[in-house]
Amino acid sequence: AQKVTQAQTEISVVEKEDVTLDCVYETRDTTYYLFWYKQPPSGELVFLIRRNSFDEQNEISGRYSWNFQKSTSSFNFTITASQVVDSAVYFCALSERSGANSKLTFGKGITLSVRP
Amino acid sequence: NAGVTQTPKFRILKIGQSMTLQCTQDMNHNYMYWYRQDPGMGLKLIYYSVGAGITDKGEVPNGYNVSRSTTEDFPLRLELAAPSQTSVYFCASSSERATEAFFGQGTRLTVV
């Protein structure tokens, strides 16, 4: 069975600090996809990134970067020079590829507060 | 672009009442999902569908029912509402297995 663990529940930083959000996953599949979503205070869920299990390259998008390590089953998310607008709940999610159906399993989320 | 549309946005139900949460997507996605979000618990999958006429239970299906008669619509039915069903409900869709899901704006349901 697939599982996503986000051990950090709440993180508080001061603006301009770097912050890393951890995500550890479990799956028996060799083919799977990992995602990060952002939920700002307004409540909608915003897709940030998808990574497949065969692509271990790190990705950088502006102040955001993602570190995928299959050896440790982790897919961590770093925000560089955090801003108040980064305050949100961040979810890591996993979807297995094999089998007839695909289910997207979420972690419990990490609440990030960025103080001015 | 409408994307995934959920109605209503808010609803208060009395214990024992029933209601249907509507979800429509205009992206011709085969995969649709219903999640509930409780504080500090993340999103839990209630039901999902991989195409019209095909539905399956997720992690927390008890007290809910779904149907998928068309590609576009995936309504969630609550029968005999209970306080434990107080939550925020999200509908989502995706084009294929394991592609990013697009979410609706959510329905905040309170059962009193």
CSV table of C-alpha atoms in Angstrom, one decimal:
chain,number,residue,atom,x,y,z
A,1,ALA,CA,0.0,0.0,0.0
A,2,GLN,CA,1.2,3.5,-0.7
A,3,LYS,CA,1.8,6.0,2.0
A,4,VAL,CA,3.1,9.5,2.4
A,5,THR,CA,4.6,10.9,5.6
A,6,GLN,CA,5.1,14.6,6.3
A,7,ALA,CA,6.6,14.5,9.7
A,8,GLN,CA,6.7,18.2,10.1
A,9,THR,CA,3.3,19.6,11.0
A,10,GLU,CA,4.0,23.3,11.4
A,11,ILE,CA,7.0,25.4,10.5
A,12,SER,CA,7.5,29.1,11.3
A,13,VAL,CA,10.3,31.2,9.7
A,14,VAL,CA,11.1,34.8,9.3
A,15,GLU,CA,11.0,36.3,5.8
A,16,LYS,CA,14.1,35.7,3.7
A,17,GLU,CA,15.0,32.5,5.5
A,18,ASP,CA,15.3,29.3,3.6
A,19,VAL,CA,13.0,26.5,4.6
A,20,THR,CA,12.8,22.8,3.6
A,21,LEU,CA,9.7,20.8,3.8
A,22,ASP,CA,10.2,17.0,4.1
A,23,CYS,CA,8.3,14.2,2.4
A,24,VAL,CA,8.9,10.5,2.8
A,25,TYR,CA,6.9,8.0,0.8
A,26,GLU,CA,6.3,4.3,0.7
A,27,THR,CA,5.4,2.2,-2.3
A,28,ARG,CA,6.0,-1.2,-3.7
A,29,ASP,CA,5.8,0.0,-7.3
A,30,THR,CA,8.8,0.7,-9.4
A,31,THR,CA,6.9,3.3,-11.4
A,32,TYR,CA,5.2,6.1,-9.5
A,33,TYR,CA,4.7,9.8,-9.4
A,34,LEU,CA,5.2,12.3,-6.7
A,35,PHE,CA,3.6,15.7,-6.4
A,36,TRP,CA,3.6,18.8,-4.3
A,37,TYR,CA,0.5,21.0,-3.8
A,38,LYS,CA,0.1,24.3,-2.1
A,39,GLN,CA,-3.0,25.3,-0.2
A,40,PRO,CA,-3.0,29.1,0.6
A,41,PRO,CA,-5.3,30.5,3.2
A,42,SER,CA,-8.0,31.0,0.5
A,43,GLY,CA,-8.4,27.2,0.5
A,44,GLU,CA,-7.8,26.2,-3.1
A,45,LEU,CA,-5.3,23.5,-4.0
A,46,VAL,CA,-2.5,24.6,-6.3
A,47,PHE,CA,-0.4,22.1,-8.2
A,48,LEU,CA,3.3,22.8,-7.9
A,49,ILE,CA,5.3,19.9,-9.4
A,50,ARG,CA,5.2,16.3,-10.5
A,51,ARG,CA,8.1,14.0,-10.6
A,52,ASN,CA,8.2,10.5,-12.0
A,53,SER,CA,10.2,7.7,-10.3
A,54,PHE,CA,12.7,7.5,-13.2
A,55,ASP,CA,13.7,11.1,-13.0
A,56,GLU,CA,15.9,11.8,-10.1
A,57,GLN,CA,17.1,15.1,-11.3
A,58,ASN,CA,16.6,17.9,-8.9
A,59,GLU,CA,14.4,20.7,-10.2
A,60,ILE,CA,14.5,24.4,-9.6
A,61,SER,CA,11.8,26.9,-10.4
A,62,GLY,CA,12.6,30.4,-9.2
A,63,ARG,CA,12.8,30.3,-5.4
A,64,TYR,CA,11.5,26.7,-5.3
A,65,SER,CA,13.6,23.6,-5.6
A,66,TRP,CA,12.9,19.9,-5.2
A,67,ASN,CA,15.2,17.1,-4.1
A,68,PHE,CA,14.2,13.6,-5.1
A,69,GLN,CA,16.2,10.7,-3.6
A,70,LYS,CA,15.0,7.2,-4.3
A,71,SER,CA,17.6,5.8,-2.0
A,72,THR,CA,15.9,7.4,1.0
A,73,SER,CA,12.3,7.5,-0.5
A,74,SER,CA,12.2,11.2,-0.1
A,75,PHE,CA,11.0,14.1,-2.1
A,76,ASN,CA,11.9,17.3,-0.2
A,77,PHE,CA,10.8,20.8,-1.1
A,78,THR,CA,13.0,23.9,-0.4
A,79,ILE,CA,11.9,27.5,-0.5
A,80,THR,CA,14.8,29.9,-0.8
A,81,ALA,CA,14.4,33.4,0.6
A,82,SER,CA,10.9,32.8,1.9
A,83,GLN,CA,8.2,35.4,1.5
A,84,VAL,CA,5.0,36.1,3.4
A,85,VAL,CA,3.1,34.9,0.4
A,86,ASP,CA,4.6,31.5,0.8
A,87,SER,CA,2.5,31.0,4.0
A,88,ALA,CA,0.3,28.1,3.2
A,89,VAL,CA,-0.3,24.4,3.8
A,90,TYR,CA,1.9,22.2,1.6
A,91,PHE,CA,1.0,18.7,0.7
A,92,CYS,CA,3.1,16.0,-0.8
A,93,ALA,CA,1.3,13.3,-2.7
A,94,LEU,CA,2.0,9.9,-4.3
A,95,SER,CA,0.4,8.0,-7.2
A,96,GLU,CA,1.3,4.6,-8.2
A,97,ARG,CA,1.4,3.7,-11.9
A,98,SER,CA,0.7,0.0,-11.9
A,99,GLY,CA,-2.7,-1.7,-11.5
A,100,ALA,CA,-6.0,-0.9,-13.0
A,101,ASN,CA,-6.6,2.2,-11.0
A,102,SER,CA,-4.6,5.2,-9.9
A,103,LYS,CA,-5.1,6.7,-6.6
A,104,LEU,CA,-3.5,9.9,-5.4
A,105,THR,CA,-2.5,9.6,-1.8
A,106,PHE,CA,-1.7,12.7,0.2
A,107,GLY,CA,0.4,13.4,3.3
A,108,LYS,CA,-1.1,15.3,6.2
A,109,GLY,CA,0.4,18.5,5.1
A,110,ILE,CA,2.8,21.0,6.6
A,111,THR,CA,1.6,24.5,7.7
A,112,LEU,CA,4.3,27.0,6.8
A,113,SER,CA,4.1,30.5,8.4
A,114,VAL,CA,6.4,33.1,7.1
A,115,ARG,CA,6.6,36.1,9.4
A,116,PRO,CA,7.6,39.6,8.1
B,1,ASN,CA,-11.7,28.1,-18.4
B,2,ALA,CA,-14.0,26.5,-15.8
B,3,GLY,CA,-11.9,23.5,-14.9
B,4,VAL,CA,-13.5,21.6,-12.0
B,5,THR,CA,-16.7,23.2,-10.6
B,6,GLN,CA,-18.2,22.2,-7.3
B,7,THR,CA,-21.5,23.3,-5.9
B,8,PRO,CA,-22.5,24.4,-3.3
B,9,LYS,CA,-19.5,26.3,-1.7
B,10,PHE,CA,-21.1,26.2,1.7
B,11,ARG,CA,-23.9,24.1,3.3
B,12,ILE,CA,-25.3,23.5,6.7
B,13,LEU,CA,-27.2,20.2,7.2
B,14,LYS,CA,-29.1,18.9,10.1
B,15,ILE,CA,-28.4,15.4,11.4
B,16,GLY,CA,-30.2,12.8,9.3
B,17,GLN,CA,-30.7,15.0,6.3
B,18,SER,CA,-29.3,14.0,2.9
B,19,MET,CA,-27.7,16.0,0.1
B,20,THR,CA,-25.7,15.8,-3.1
B,21,LEU,CA,-22.5,17.6,-3.7
B,22,GLN,CA,-22.1,18.4,-7.4
B,23,CYS,CA,-18.9,18.2,-9.3
B,24,THR,CA,-18.4,18.9,-13.0
B,25,GLN,CA,-15.3,19.1,-15.1
B,26,ASP,CA,-14.9,20.4,-18.6
B,27,MET,CA,-11.5,19.0,-19.4
B,28,ASN,CA,-12.7,15.6,-20.6
B,29,HIS,CA,-10.7,13.9,-17.9
B,30,ASN,CA,-11.4,10.2,-17.3
B,31,TYR,CA,-10.2,10.2,-13.7
B,32,MET,CA,-12.2,11.9,-11.0
B,33,TYR,CA,-11.9,11.9,-7.2
B,34,TRP,CA,-13.7,13.0,-4.0
B,35,TYR,CA,-11.6,13.9,-1.0
B,36,ARG,CA,-12.4,15.2,2.4
B,37,GLN,CA,-10.1,17.5,4.4
B,38,ASP,CA,-10.2,17.6,8.1
B,39,PRO,CA,-7.9,20.0,10.1
B,40,GLY,CA,-4.4,18.5,10.5
B,41,MET,CA,-5.4,15.3,8.7
B,42,GLY,CA,-4.6,16.1,5.1
B,43,LEU,CA,-6.9,14.9,2.3
B,44,LYS,CA,-8.5,11.5,2.5
B,45,LEU,CA,-9.9,9.8,-0.5
B,46,ILE,CA,-13.6,9.0,-0.3
B,47,TYR,CA,-14.4,7.6,-3.8
B,48,TYR,CA,-12.8,7.8,-7.2
B,49,SER,CA,-13.7,6.9,-10.8
B,50,VAL,CA,-11.6,6.0,-13.7
B,51,GLY,CA,-14.3,6.6,-16.3
B,52,ALA,CA,-18.0,6.8,-16.9
B,53,GLY,CA,-19.8,3.9,-15.2
B,54,ILE,CA,-16.8,2.9,-13.1
B,55,THR,CA,-16.4,3.9,-9.4
B,56,ASP,CA,-14.5,2.5,-6.5
B,57,LYS,CA,-14.1,3.1,-2.8
B,58,GLY,CA,-11.2,5.1,-1.4
B,59,GLU,CA,-10.0,5.3,2.2
B,60,VAL,CA,-13.1,6.6,3.9
B,61,PRO,CA,-16.2,5.7,1.8
B,62,ASN,CA,-18.7,4.9,4.7
B,63,GLY,CA,-21.7,7.2,4.7
B,64,TYR,CA,-21.2,8.3,1.1
B,65,ASN,CA,-22.2,7.2,-2.4
B,66,VAL,CA,-21.2,8.2,-5.9
B,67,SER,CA,-22.2,7.7,-9.4
B,68,ARG,CA,-20.5,8.5,-12.7
B,69,SER,CA,-23.0,8.4,-15.6
B,70,THR,CA,-21.1,10.9,-17.7
B,71,THR,CA,-17.5,11.8,-18.1
B,72,GLU,CA,-18.2,15.3,-16.9
B,73,ASP,CA,-20.1,14.7,-13.7
B,74,PHE,CA,-19.2,13.0,-10.5
B,75,PRO,CA,-21.7,13.7,-7.7
B,76,LEU,CA,-21.2,12.7,-4.1
B,77,ARG,CA,-24.3,11.7,-2.1
B,78,LEU,CA,-24.5,11.9,1.6
B,79,GLU,CA,-27.3,9.9,3.1
B,80,LEU,CA,-28.3,10.4,6.8
B,81,ALA,CA,-25.8,13.2,7.5
B,82,ALA,CA,-23.8,12.8,10.7
B,83,PRO,CA,-21.6,15.4,12.6
B,84,SER,CA,-18.6,13.3,11.7
B,85,GLN,CA,-19.2,14.3,8.1
B,86,THR,CA,-18.5,18.0,8.9
B,87,SER,CA,-15.5,18.7,6.7
B,88,VAL,CA,-14.3,20.4,3.5
B,89,TYR,CA,-14.9,18.3,0.4
B,90,PHE,CA,-12.8,18.6,-2.7
B,91,CYS,CA,-13.5,17.2,-6.1
B,92,ALA,CA,-10.6,16.6,-8.5
B,93,SER,CA,-10.0,15.3,-11.9
B,94,SER,CA,-7.0,14.2,-13.9
B,95,SER,CA,-6.5,13.2,-17.5
B,96,GLU,CA,-4.6,9.9,-17.0
B,97,ARG,CA,-3.3,7.8,-14.2
B,98,ALA,CA,-0.7,9.6,-12.2
B,99,THR,CA,-0.9,13.0,-13.9
B,100,GLU,CA,-1.6,16.1,-11.9
B,101,ALA,CA,-5.0,16.5,-10.5
B,102,PHE,CA,-7.0,19.7,-10.8
B,103,PHE,CA,-9.1,20.6,-7.9
B,104,GLY,CA,-12.4,22.4,-7.4
B,105,GLN,CA,-12.8,25.2,-4.9
B,106,GLY,CA,-14.1,22.9,-2.2
B,107,THR,CA,-17.4,22.6,-0.3
B,108,ARG,CA,-17.5,23.5,3.3
B,109,LEU,CA,-20.1,21.3,4.9
B,110,THR,CA,-21.3,21.5,8.5
B,111,VAL,CA,-23.6,19.0,10.0
B,112,VAL,CA,-25.4,20.1,13.2
